[in-house]
GROMACS .gro file of C-alpha atoms in nm:
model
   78
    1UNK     CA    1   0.006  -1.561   0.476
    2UNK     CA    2  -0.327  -1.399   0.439
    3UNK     CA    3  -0.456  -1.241   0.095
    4UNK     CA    4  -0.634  -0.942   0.094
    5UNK     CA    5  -0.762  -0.802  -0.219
    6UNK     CA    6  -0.834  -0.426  -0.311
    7UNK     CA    7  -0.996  -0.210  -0.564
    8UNK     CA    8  -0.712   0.054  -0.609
    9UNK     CA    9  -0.981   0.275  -0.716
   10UNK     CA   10  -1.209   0.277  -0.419
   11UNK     CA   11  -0.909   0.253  -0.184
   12UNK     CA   12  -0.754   0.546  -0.325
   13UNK     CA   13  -1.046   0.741  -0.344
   14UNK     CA   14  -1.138   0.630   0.075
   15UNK     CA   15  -0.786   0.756   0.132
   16UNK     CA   16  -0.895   1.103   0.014
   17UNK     CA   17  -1.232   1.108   0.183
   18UNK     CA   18  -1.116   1.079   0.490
   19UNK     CA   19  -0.743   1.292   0.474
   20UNK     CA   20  -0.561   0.961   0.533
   21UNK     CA   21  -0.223   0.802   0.376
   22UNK     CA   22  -0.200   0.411   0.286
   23UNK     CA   23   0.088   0.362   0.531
   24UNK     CA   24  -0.204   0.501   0.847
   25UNK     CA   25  -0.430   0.209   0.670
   26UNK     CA   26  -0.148  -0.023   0.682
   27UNK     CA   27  -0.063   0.057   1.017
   28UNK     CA   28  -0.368  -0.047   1.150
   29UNK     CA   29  -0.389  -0.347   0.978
   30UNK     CA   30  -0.043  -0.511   1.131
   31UNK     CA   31  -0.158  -0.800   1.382
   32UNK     CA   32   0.186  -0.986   1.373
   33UNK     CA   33   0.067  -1.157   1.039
   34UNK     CA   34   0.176  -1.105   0.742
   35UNK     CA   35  -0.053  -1.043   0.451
   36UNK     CA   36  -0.013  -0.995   0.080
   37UNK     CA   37  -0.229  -0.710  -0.009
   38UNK     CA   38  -0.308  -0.715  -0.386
   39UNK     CA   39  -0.390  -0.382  -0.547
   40UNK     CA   40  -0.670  -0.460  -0.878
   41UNK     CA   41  -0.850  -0.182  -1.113
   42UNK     CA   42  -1.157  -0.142  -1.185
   43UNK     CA   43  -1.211  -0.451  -1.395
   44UNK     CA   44  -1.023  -0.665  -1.158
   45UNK     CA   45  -0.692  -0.687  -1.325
   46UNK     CA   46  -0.362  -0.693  -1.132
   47UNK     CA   47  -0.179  -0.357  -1.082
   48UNK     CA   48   0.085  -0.419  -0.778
   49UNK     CA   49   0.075  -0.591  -0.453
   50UNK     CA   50   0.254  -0.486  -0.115
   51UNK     CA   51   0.361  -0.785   0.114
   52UNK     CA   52   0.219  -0.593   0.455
   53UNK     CA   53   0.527  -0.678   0.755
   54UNK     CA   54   0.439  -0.779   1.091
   55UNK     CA   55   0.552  -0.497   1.254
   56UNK     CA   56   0.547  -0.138   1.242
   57UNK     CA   57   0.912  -0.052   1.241
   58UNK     CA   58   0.879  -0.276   0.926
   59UNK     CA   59   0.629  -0.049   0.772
   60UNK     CA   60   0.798   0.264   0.849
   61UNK     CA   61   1.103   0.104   0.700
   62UNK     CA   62   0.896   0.016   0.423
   63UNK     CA   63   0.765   0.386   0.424
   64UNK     CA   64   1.114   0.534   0.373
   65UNK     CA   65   1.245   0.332   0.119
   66UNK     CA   66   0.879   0.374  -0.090
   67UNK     CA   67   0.952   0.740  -0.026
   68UNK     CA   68   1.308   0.733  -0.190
   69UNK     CA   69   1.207   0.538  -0.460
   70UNK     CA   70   0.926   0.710  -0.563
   71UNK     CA   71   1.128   1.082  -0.557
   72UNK     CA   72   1.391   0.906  -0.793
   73UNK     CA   73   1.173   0.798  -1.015
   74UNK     CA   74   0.983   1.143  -1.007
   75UNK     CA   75   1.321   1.297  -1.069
   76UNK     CA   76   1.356   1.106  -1.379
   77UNK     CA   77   1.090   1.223  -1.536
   78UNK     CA   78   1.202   1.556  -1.549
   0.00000   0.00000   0.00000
């Protein structure tokens, strides 16, 4: 498996810049490897890390489930 490491805060920010999500990003990146992608800030500590699939049905699986878990834990904060 491949390693890629990223500033969160750069990536983010590149995101932005150019009106694109993480899962288009992502998407490109699938080669029918898998890669650990490991999210750091700015002084290089770990934050998260996202094993990227080898396909994209995988990623848009992925996509969903990021989707629902994320709006649940939104909802809990209310």
């Amino acid at each position: 498996m491949k390693n890629i490491t990223i500033k969160a805060n750069d990536f983010f920010e590149l995101l932005k810049l150019k009106d694109q999500s993480m899962w288009d990003i992502f998407a490109q990146m699938i080669d029918g490897e898998e890669k650990e992608i490991v999210f750091l800030n700015d002084n290089k500590e770990y934050i998260f890390h996202y094993v990227l699939p080898t396909s994209v049905e995988k990623l848009h699986e992925d996509k969903e489930l990021f989707a629902k878990e994320y709006a649940e834990k939104l909802s809990g904060l209310n």
